[in-house]
PDB file of N, CA and C in Angstrom:
ATOM      1  N   UNK A   1     -46.819  13.741   8.361  1.00  0.00           N
ATOM      2  CA  UNK A   1     -44.935  13.430   8.733  1.00  0.00           C
ATOM      3  C   UNK A   1     -44.301  13.657   7.533  1.00  0.00           C
ATOM      4  N   UNK A   2     -43.381  14.422   8.097  1.00  0.00           N
ATOM      5  CA  UNK A   2     -42.814  14.598   6.779  1.00  0.00           C
ATOM      6  C   UNK A   2     -41.493  14.080   6.919  1.00  0.00           C
ATOM      7  N   UNK A   3     -40.811  14.218   5.265  1.00  0.00           N
ATOM      8  CA  UNK A   3     -39.784  13.736   5.171  1.00  0.00           C
ATOM      9  C   UNK A   3     -38.795  12.734   6.455  1.00  0.00           C
ATOM     10  N   UNK A   4     -37.783  12.501   5.941  1.00  0.00           N
ATOM     11  CA  UNK A   4     -36.968  11.660   6.819  1.00  0.00           C
ATOM     12  C   UNK A   4     -35.485  12.268   6.785  1.00  0.00           C
ATOM     13  N   UNK A   5     -35.537  12.623   7.481  1.00  0.00           N
ATOM     14  CA  UNK A   5     -33.771  13.154   6.923  1.00  0.00           C
ATOM     15  C   UNK A   5     -32.792  11.826   7.084  1.00  0.00           C
ATOM     16  N   UNK A   6     -31.734  12.453   6.009  1.00  0.00           N
ATOM     17  CA  UNK A   6     -30.440  12.016   5.430  1.00  0.00           C
ATOM     18  C   UNK A   6     -29.850  11.509   6.301  1.00  0.00           C
ATOM     19  N   UNK A   7     -29.293   9.394   6.482  1.00  0.00           N
ATOM     20  CA  UNK A   7     -28.353   8.711   7.494  1.00  0.00           C
ATOM     21  C   UNK A   7     -27.630   9.835   8.073  1.00  0.00           C
ATOM     22  N   UNK A   8     -26.849  10.375   7.017  1.00  0.00           N
ATOM     23  CA  UNK A   8     -26.046  11.218   7.139  1.00  0.00           C
ATOM     24  C   UNK A   8     -25.785  12.070   7.714  1.00  0.00           C
ATOM     25  N   UNK A   9     -26.554  12.403   8.531  1.00  0.00           N
ATOM     26  CA  UNK A   9     -25.986  13.304   9.325  1.00  0.00           C
ATOM     27  C   UNK A   9     -27.390  12.724  11.051  1.00  0.00           C
ATOM     28  N   UNK A  10     -26.680  11.297  11.615  1.00  0.00           N
ATOM     29  CA  UNK A  10     -27.372  10.703  11.714  1.00  0.00           C
ATOM     30  C   UNK A  10     -26.862  10.642  13.749  1.00  0.00           C
ATOM     31  N   UNK A  11     -25.860  12.004  13.783  1.00  0.00           N
ATOM     32  CA  UNK A  11     -23.896  11.441  14.498  1.00  0.00           C
ATOM     33  C   UNK A  11     -25.462  11.914  15.670  1.00  0.00           C
ATOM     34  N   UNK A  12     -26.249  13.305  15.822  1.00  0.00           N
ATOM     35  CA  UNK A  12     -26.187  13.329  16.588  1.00  0.00           C
ATOM     36  C   UNK A  12     -27.648  12.723  17.115  1.00  0.00           C
ATOM     37  N   UNK A  13     -28.185  11.415  16.914  1.00  0.00           N
ATOM     38  CA  UNK A  13     -28.879  10.479  17.096  1.00  0.00           C
ATOM     39  C   UNK A  13     -28.600  10.135  17.639  1.00  0.00           C
ATOM     40  N   UNK A  14     -27.322   8.987  17.079  1.00  0.00           N
ATOM     41  CA  UNK A  14     -26.297   8.201  18.006  1.00  0.00           C
ATOM     42  C   UNK A  14     -25.843   8.475  19.283  1.00  0.00           C
ATOM     43  N   UNK A  15     -24.966   9.183  18.657  1.00  0.00           N
ATOM     44  CA  UNK A  15     -24.645  10.327  20.307  1.00  0.00           C
ATOM     45  C   UNK A  15     -25.531  10.602  21.835  1.00  0.00           C
ATOM     46  N   UNK A  16     -26.524  10.119  20.901  1.00  0.00           N
ATOM     47  CA  UNK A  16     -27.593  10.453  22.667  1.00  0.00           C
ATOM     48  C   UNK A  16     -28.332   8.960  22.949  1.00  0.00           C
ATOM     49  N   UNK A  17     -28.279   8.109  21.641  1.00  0.00           N
ATOM     50  CA  UNK A  17     -29.011   6.667  22.298  1.00  0.00           C
ATOM     51  C   UNK A  17     -27.264   6.685  23.292  1.00  0.00           C
ATOM     52  N   UNK A  18     -25.957   6.795  22.236  1.00  0.00           N
ATOM     53  CA  UNK A  18     -24.870   5.865  23.429  1.00  0.00           C
ATOM     54  C   UNK A  18     -24.958   6.992  24.628  1.00  0.00           C
ATOM     55  N   UNK A  19     -25.498   8.307  24.773  1.00  0.00           N
ATOM     56  CA  UNK A  19     -25.285   9.078  26.341  1.00  0.00           C
ATOM     57  C   UNK A  19     -26.340   7.953  27.233  1.00  0.00           C
ATOM     58  N   UNK A  20     -27.268   8.092  26.718  1.00  0.00           N
ATOM     59  CA  UNK A  20     -28.980   7.191  27.335  1.00  0.00           C
ATOM     60  C   UNK A  20     -28.207   6.011  27.792  1.00  0.00           C
ATOM     61  N   UNK A  21     -27.523   5.358  27.469  1.00  0.00           N
ATOM     62  CA  UNK A  21     -27.158   3.629  27.820  1.00  0.00           C
ATOM     63  C   UNK A  21     -25.790   4.420  28.480  1.00  0.00           C
ATOM     64  N   UNK A  22     -25.191   4.225  28.508  1.00  0.00           N
ATOM     65  CA  UNK A  22     -24.421   5.057  29.748  1.00  0.00           C
ATOM     66  C   UNK A  22     -25.058   5.170  30.163  1.00  0.00           C
ATOM     67  N   UNK A  23     -26.267   6.737  31.148  1.00  0.00           N
ATOM     68  CA  UNK A  23     -26.452   6.732  31.916  1.00  0.00           C
ATOM     69  C   UNK A  23     -26.600   5.663  32.674  1.00  0.00           C
ATOM     70  N   UNK A  24     -27.911   5.185  32.627  1.00  0.00           N
ATOM     71  CA  UNK A  24     -28.730   3.941  32.136  1.00  0.00           C
ATOM     72  C   UNK A  24     -27.781   2.234  33.299  1.00  0.00           C
ATOM     73  N   UNK A  25     -26.511   2.182  32.369  1.00  0.00           N
ATOM     74  CA  UNK A  25     -25.863   1.207  33.159  1.00  0.00           C
ATOM     75  C   UNK A  25     -24.624   1.619  33.213  1.00  0.00           C
ATOM     76  N   UNK A  26     -25.346   2.961  34.167  1.00  0.00           N
ATOM     77  CA  UNK A  26     -23.943   2.994  34.690  1.00  0.00           C
ATOM     78  C   UNK A  26     -25.057   3.073  36.654  1.00  0.00           C
ATOM     79  N   UNK A  27     -25.859   3.952  36.012  1.00  0.00           N
ATOM     80  CA  UNK A  27     -25.775   4.297  37.790  1.00  0.00           C
ATOM     81  C   UNK A  27     -26.974   2.864  38.254  1.00  0.00           C
ATOM     82  N   UNK A  28     -27.318   2.534  36.726  1.00  0.00           N
ATOM     83  CA  UNK A  28     -28.231   0.982  37.787  1.00  0.00           C
ATOM     84  C   UNK A  28     -26.856  -0.018  38.246  1.00  0.00           C
ATOM     85  N   UNK A  29     -26.282  -0.473  37.152  1.00  0.00           N
ATOM     86  CA  UNK A  29     -25.449  -0.891  37.777  1.00  0.00           C
ATOM     87  C   UNK A  29     -24.761  -0.037  39.654  1.00  0.00           C
ATOM     88  N   UNK A  30     -24.208   0.758  39.605  1.00  0.00           N
ATOM     89  CA  UNK A  30     -24.048   1.640  41.314  1.00  0.00           C
ATOM     90  C   UNK A  30     -24.502   0.664  42.293  1.00  0.00           C
ATOM     91  N   UNK A  31     -25.998   1.495  41.837  1.00  0.00           N
ATOM     92  CA  UNK A  31     -27.138   0.780  42.805  1.00  0.00           C
ATOM     93  C   UNK A  31     -27.678  -0.796  42.770  1.00  0.00           C
ATOM     94  N   UNK A  32     -27.087  -1.234  41.962  1.00  0.00           N
ATOM     95  CA  UNK A  32     -27.453  -2.853  42.226  1.00  0.00           C
ATOM     96  C   UNK A  32     -25.800  -3.629  42.006  1.00  0.00           C
ATOM     97  N   UNK A  33     -24.804  -2.965  42.033  1.00  0.00           N
ATOM     98  CA  UNK A  33     -23.869  -3.745  42.549  1.00  0.00           C
ATOM     99  C   UNK A  33     -22.792  -3.096  43.876  1.00  0.00           C
ATOM    100  N   UNK A  34     -23.514  -2.166  44.058  1.00  0.00           N
ATOM    101  CA  UNK A  34     -22.392  -1.505  45.256  1.00  0.00           C
ATOM    102  C   UNK A  34     -23.791  -0.324  45.941  1.00  0.00           C
ATOM    103  N   UNK A  35     -24.609  -0.827  46.170  1.00  0.00           N
ATOM    104  CA  UNK A  35     -25.642  -0.169  47.138  1.00  0.00           C
ATOM    105  C   UNK A  35     -24.859   0.083  48.851  1.00  0.00           C
ATOM    106  N   UNK A  36     -23.821  -0.319  48.783  1.00  0.00           N
ATOM    107  CA  UNK A  36     -23.824  -0.861  50.139  1.00  0.00           C
ATOM    108  C   UNK A  36     -23.716   1.095  51.436  1.00  0.00           C
ATOM    109  N   UNK A  37     -22.950   1.844  50.016  1.00  0.00           N
ATOM    110  CA  UNK A  37     -22.389   3.100  50.231  1.00  0.00           C
ATOM    111  C   UNK A  37     -24.090   4.082  50.398  1.00  0.00           C
ATOM    112  N   UNK A  38     -24.527   3.695  49.825  1.00  0.00           N
ATOM    113  CA  UNK A  38     -25.468   4.602  49.446  1.00  0.00           C
ATOM    114  C   UNK A  38     -26.478   4.787  50.930  1.00  0.00           C
ATOM    115  N   UNK A  39     -27.291   5.608  50.230  1.00  0.00           N
ATOM    116  CA  UNK A  39     -28.333   6.193  51.456  1.00  0.00           C
ATOM    117  C   UNK A  39     -29.920   5.765  51.230  1.00  0.00           C
ATOM    118  N   UNK A  40     -30.239   4.746  52.355  1.00  0.00           N
ATOM    119  CA  UNK A  40     -31.785   5.079  52.778  1.00  0.00           C
ATOM    120  C   UNK A  40     -32.922   5.339  51.422  1.00  0.00           C
ATOM    121  N   UNK A  41     -33.376   4.138  50.261  1.00  0.00           N
ATOM    122  CA  UNK A  41     -33.276   5.354  48.845  1.00  0.00           C
ATOM    123  C   UNK A  41     -35.608   5.294  49.457  1.00  0.00           C
ATOM    124  N   UNK A  42     -36.196   6.760  49.516  1.00  0.00           N
ATOM    125  CA  UNK A  42     -36.802   7.441  49.471  1.00  0.00           C
ATOM    126  C   UNK A  42     -37.585   7.417  48.875  1.00  0.00           C
ATOM    127  N   UNK A  43     -39.286   8.225  48.588  1.00  0.00           N
ATOM    128  CA  UNK A  43     -39.520   8.556  47.550  1.00  0.00           C
ATOM    129  C   UNK A  43     -38.940   9.965  46.354  1.00  0.00           C
ATOM    130  N   UNK A  44     -38.605  11.123  47.229  1.00  0.00           N
ATOM    131  CA  UNK A  44     -37.816  11.803  46.824  1.00  0.00           C
ATOM    132  C   UNK A  44     -36.765  11.111  45.160  1.00  0.00           C
ATOM    133  N   UNK A  45     -36.320   9.886  46.008  1.00  0.00           N
ATOM    134  CA  UNK A  45     -35.036   9.681  45.051  1.00  0.00           C
ATOM    135  C   UNK A  45     -35.606   8.943  43.815  1.00  0.00           C
ATOM    136  N   UNK A  46     -36.421   8.771  44.389  1.00  0.00           N
ATOM    137  CA  UNK A  46     -37.293   7.332  42.751  1.00  0.00           C
ATOM    138  C   UNK A  46     -38.232   9.042  42.105  1.00  0.00           C
ATOM    139  N   UNK A  47     -38.509   9.731  42.822  1.00  0.00           N
ATOM    140  CA  UNK A  47     -39.066  10.676  42.225  1.00  0.00           C
ATOM    141  C   UNK A  47     -37.798  11.670  41.235  1.00  0.00           C
ATOM    142  N   UNK A  48     -36.241  12.003  41.892  1.00  0.00           N
ATOM    143  CA  UNK A  48     -34.923  12.661  40.945  1.00  0.00           C
ATOM    144  C   UNK A  48     -34.494  11.102  39.807  1.00  0.00           C
ATOM    145  N   UNK A  49     -35.304  10.072  40.690  1.00  0.00           N
ATOM    146  CA  UNK A  49     -34.945   9.110  39.322  1.00  0.00           C
ATOM    147  C   UNK A  49     -35.421   8.600  37.914  1.00  0.00           C
ATOM    148  N   UNK A  50     -37.479   9.583  37.780  1.00  0.00           N
ATOM    149  CA  UNK A  50     -37.614   9.034  37.367  1.00  0.00           C
ATOM    150  C   UNK A  50     -37.915  11.161  36.238  1.00  0.00           C
ATOM    151  N   UNK A  51     -37.787  11.638  37.283  1.00  0.00           N
ATOM    152  CA  UNK A  51     -37.492  12.771  36.353  1.00  0.00           C
ATOM    153  C   UNK A  51     -35.755  13.048  35.799  1.00  0.00           C
ATOM    154  N   UNK A  52     -35.046  12.326  35.951  1.00  0.00           N
ATOM    155  CA  UNK A  52     -33.898  13.205  35.079  1.00  0.00           C
ATOM    156  C   UNK A  52     -33.915  12.404  33.760  1.00  0.00           C
ATOM    157  N   UNK A  53     -34.371  10.447  34.352  1.00  0.00           N
ATOM    158  CA  UNK A  53     -34.990   9.399  33.263  1.00  0.00           C
ATOM    159  C   UNK A  53     -34.810   9.902  32.432  1.00  0.00           C
ATOM    160  N   UNK A  54     -36.495  11.073  32.952  1.00  0.00           N
ATOM    161  CA  UNK A  54     -37.312  11.112  31.624  1.00  0.00           C
ATOM    162  C   UNK A  54     -36.402  12.567  31.003  1.00  0.00           C
ATOM    163  N   UNK A  55     -35.253  13.224  30.938  1.00  0.00           N
ATOM    164  CA  UNK A  55     -34.333  14.299  30.713  1.00  0.00           C
ATOM    165  C   UNK A  55     -34.161  13.558  29.804  1.00  0.00           C
ATOM    166  N   UNK A  56     -33.264  12.489  29.762  1.00  0.00           N
ATOM    167  CA  UNK A  56     -32.236  11.603  29.436  1.00  0.00           C
ATOM    168  C   UNK A  56     -32.787  10.862  27.940  1.00  0.00           C
ATOM    169  N   UNK A  57     -34.423  10.762  28.374  1.00  0.00           N
ATOM    170  CA  UNK A  57     -35.916   9.819  27.435  1.00  0.00           C
ATOM    171  C   UNK A  57     -35.510  10.977  26.527  1.00  0.00           C
ATOM    172  N   UNK A  58     -36.055  12.124  26.572  1.00  0.00           N
ATOM    173  CA  UNK A  58     -36.025  13.375  25.549  1.00  0.00           C
ATOM    174  C   UNK A  58     -34.994  13.505  25.337  1.00  0.00           C
ATOM    175  N   UNK A  59     -33.405  13.736  25.785  1.00  0.00           N
ATOM    176  CA  UNK A  59     -32.925  14.369  25.313  1.00  0.00           C
ATOM    177  C   UNK A  59     -31.890  13.279  23.725  1.00  0.00           C
ATOM    178  N   UNK A  60     -32.340  11.555  23.602  1.00  0.00           N
ATOM    179  CA  UNK A  60     -31.806  11.380  23.160  1.00  0.00           C
ATOM    180  C   UNK A  60     -33.411  10.585  21.543  1.00  0.00           C
ATOM    181  N   UNK A  61     -34.584  11.143  22.745  1.00  0.00           N
ATOM    182  CA  UNK A  61     -36.152  11.109  21.036  1.00  0.00           C
ATOM    183  C   UNK A  61     -36.284  11.455  21.293  1.00  0.00           C
ATOM    184  N   UNK A  62     -35.452  13.268  21.067  1.00  0.00           N
ATOM    185  CA  UNK A  62     -36.070  14.220  19.637  1.00  0.00           C
ATOM    186  C   UNK A  62     -35.549  14.329  18.994  1.00  0.00           C
ATOM    187  N   UNK A  63     -33.847  13.902  19.015  1.00  0.00           N
ATOM    188  CA  UNK A  63     -33.100  13.428  16.778  1.00  0.00           C
ATOM    189  C   UNK A  63     -33.858  12.741  16.796  1.00  0.00           C
ATOM    190  N   UNK A  64     -33.960  11.508  17.477  1.00  0.00           N
ATOM    191  CA  UNK A  64     -34.710  10.370  16.555  1.00  0.00           C
ATOM    192  C   UNK A  64     -36.020  10.932  15.802  1.00  0.00           C
ATOM    193  N   UNK A  65     -36.304  11.592  16.323  1.00  0.00           N
ATOM    194  CA  UNK A  65     -38.259  12.202  15.771  1.00  0.00           C
ATOM    195  C   UNK A  65     -37.425  13.480  14.901  1.00  0.00           C
ATOM    196  N   UNK A  66     -36.636  14.046  14.391  1.00  0.00           N
ATOM    197  CA  UNK A  66     -36.452  14.369  13.473  1.00  0.00           C
ATOM    198  C   UNK A  66     -35.741  14.036  12.463  1.00  0.00           C
ATOM    199  N   UNK A  67     -35.002  12.900  12.488  1.00  0.00           N
ATOM    200  CA  UNK A  67     -33.668  12.388  11.719  1.00  0.00           C
ATOM    201  C   UNK A  67     -35.175  10.449  11.438  1.00  0.00           C
ATOM    202  N   UNK A  68     -35.840  11.349  11.770  1.00  0.00           N
ATOM    203  CA  UNK A  68     -37.310   9.946  11.256  1.00  0.00           C
ATOM    204  C   UNK A  68     -38.420  10.512  10.761  1.00  0.00           C
ATOM    205  N   UNK A  69     -38.113  11.629  10.752  1.00  0.00           N
ATOM    206  CA  UNK A  69     -38.903  13.211   9.625  1.00  0.00           C
ATOM    207  C   UNK A  69     -40.189  12.985  10.745  1.00  0.00           C
ATOM    208  N   UNK A  70     -40.169  13.046  11.905  1.00  0.00           N
ATOM    209  CA  UNK A  70     -41.509  13.392  13.106  1.00  0.00           C
ATOM    210  C   UNK A  70     -41.235  14.567  13.427  1.00  0.00           C
ATOM    211  N   UNK A  71     -41.486  15.634  12.604  1.00  0.00           N
ATOM    212  CA  UNK A  71     -41.220  16.958  12.919  1.00  0.00           C
ATOM    213  C   UNK A  71     -42.403  17.490  14.318  1.00  0.00           C
ATOM    214  N   UNK A  72     -44.126  17.235  13.223  1.00  0.00           N
ATOM    215  CA  UNK A  72     -44.759  17.068  14.867  1.00  0.00           C
ATOM    216  C   UNK A  72     -44.055  16.896  15.872  1.00  0.00           C
ATOM    217  N   UNK A  73     -43.691  15.217  16.411  1.00  0.00           N
ATOM    218  CA  UNK A  73     -44.354  15.010  17.825  1.00  0.00           C
ATOM    219  C   UNK A  73     -42.982  16.132  18.041  1.00  0.00           C
ATOM    220  N   UNK A  74     -41.558  16.083  17.598  1.00  0.00           N
ATOM    221  CA  UNK A  74     -40.412  17.053  17.912  1.00  0.00           C
ATOM    222  C   UNK A  74     -41.161  18.026  19.000  1.00  0.00           C
ATOM    223  N   UNK A  75     -41.746  18.885  17.500  1.00  0.00           N
ATOM    224  CA  UNK A  75     -42.573  19.716  18.351  1.00  0.00           C
ATOM    225  C   UNK A  75     -43.169  20.009  19.650  1.00  0.00           C
ATOM    226  N   UNK A  76     -43.625  18.973  19.230  1.00  0.00           N
ATOM    227  CA  UNK A  76     -44.880  19.520  20.571  1.00  0.00           C
ATOM    228  C   UNK A  76     -43.806  18.673  22.171  1.00  0.00           C
ATOM    229  N   UNK A  77     -43.376  17.760  21.278  1.00  0.00           N
ATOM    230  CA  UNK A  77     -42.564  17.714  23.040  1.00  0.00           C
ATOM    231  C   UNK A  77     -41.373  18.377  23.472  1.00  0.00           C
ATOM    232  N   UNK A  78     -41.074  18.908  22.387  1.00  0.00           N
ATOM    233  CA  UNK A  78     -40.059  20.208  23.330  1.00  0.00           C
ATOM    234  C   UNK A  78     -41.394  21.615  23.679  1.00  0.00           C
ATOM    235  N   UNK A  79     -42.159  21.658  23.183  1.00  0.00           N
ATOM    236  CA  UNK A  79     -43.204  22.802  24.358  1.00  0.00           C
ATOM    237  C   UNK A  79     -43.650  22.721  25.358  1.00  0.00           C
ATOM    238  N   UNK A  80     -43.915  20.805  25.509  1.00  0.00           N
ATOM    239  CA  UNK A  80     -43.433  20.336  26.580  1.00  0.00           C
ATOM    240  C   UNK A  80     -42.503  20.603  27.898  1.00  0.00           C
ATOM    241  N   UNK A  81     -41.390  20.640  27.263  1.00  0.00           N
ATOM    242  CA  UNK A  81     -40.442  19.980  28.274  1.00  0.00           C
ATOM    243  C   UNK A  81     -39.617  21.940  29.092  1.00  0.00           C
ATOM    244  N   UNK A  82     -40.473  22.402  28.891  1.00  0.00           N
ATOM    245  CA  UNK A  82     -40.314  22.811  29.803  1.00  0.00           C
ATOM    246  C   UNK A  82     -41.158  22.434  31.033  1.00  0.00           C
ATOM    247  N   UNK A  83     -42.391  22.144  31.342  1.00  0.00           N
ATOM    248  CA  UNK A  83     -42.203  20.973  32.048  1.00  0.00           C
ATOM    249  C   UNK A  83     -41.531  20.266  33.206  1.00  0.00           C
ATOM    250  N   UNK A  84     -41.561  19.937  32.333  1.00  0.00           N
ATOM    251  CA  UNK A  84     -40.169  18.759  32.724  1.00  0.00           C
ATOM    252  C   UNK A  84     -38.904  19.403  33.688  1.00  0.00           C
ATOM    253  N   UNK A  85     -37.984  19.764  32.282  1.00  0.00           N
ATOM    254  CA  UNK A  85     -37.639  21.327  33.343  1.00  0.00           C
ATOM    255  C   UNK A  85     -38.086  21.788  34.919  1.00  0.00           C
ATOM    256  N   UNK A  86     -38.892  22.498  35.019  1.00  0.00           N
ATOM    257  CA  UNK A  86     -39.988  23.124  36.124  1.00  0.00           C
ATOM    258  C   UNK A  86     -39.951  21.843  37.523  1.00  0.00           C
ATOM    259  N   UNK A  87     -39.406  20.720  36.824  1.00  0.00           N
ATOM    260  CA  UNK A  87     -39.808  19.692  37.429  1.00  0.00           C
ATOM    261  C   UNK A  87     -38.653  19.227  38.141  1.00  0.00           C
ATOM    262  N   UNK A  88     -37.232  19.378  37.474  1.00  0.00           N
ATOM    263  CA  UNK A  88     -36.152  20.265  38.283  1.00  0.00           C
ATOM    264  C   UNK A  88     -35.481  20.539  40.093  1.00  0.00           C
ATOM    265  N   UNK A  89     -36.263  21.549  39.512  1.00  0.00           N
ATOM    266  CA  UNK A  89     -36.584  22.804  40.638  1.00  0.00           C
ATOM    267  C   UNK A  89     -36.697  21.534  42.121  1.00  0.00           C
ATOM    268  N   UNK A  90     -37.521  20.419  41.671  1.00  0.00           N
ATOM    269  CA  UNK A  90     -38.548  20.264  42.992  1.00  0.00           C
ATOM    270  C   UNK A  90     -37.285  18.456  43.750  1.00  0.00           C
ATOM    271  N   UNK A  91     -36.614  17.509  42.603  1.00  0.00           N
ATOM    272  CA  UNK A  91     -37.343  16.499  42.379  1.00  0.00           C
ATOM    273  C   UNK A  91     -35.360  16.128  42.332  1.00  0.00           C
ATOM    274  N   UNK A  92     -34.433  18.115  41.408  1.00  0.00           N
ATOM    275  CA  UNK A  92     -32.841  17.016  40.660  1.00  0.00           C
ATOM    276  C   UNK A  92     -32.317  18.195  42.262  1.00  0.00           C
TER     277      UNK A  92
END
């Protein structure tokens, strides 16, 4: 494990987590409390939700790994992320 980054550079980590929480709260609230106008949920909808959710989790996780000094894990996820991007063509 590498050395953690100084907390003064935590803006990107905090901002990414705020975006992830906003996405979860807003889409979750729409699905739970205002589902009357939504089409029937299909397996494709679930795949889309999983794929896009994984993207937002990755978006929040990457700066967190850097800030905590886990550079190797950050790089590994970065190398695997094109697989997630390719799945967008099928589910997003």
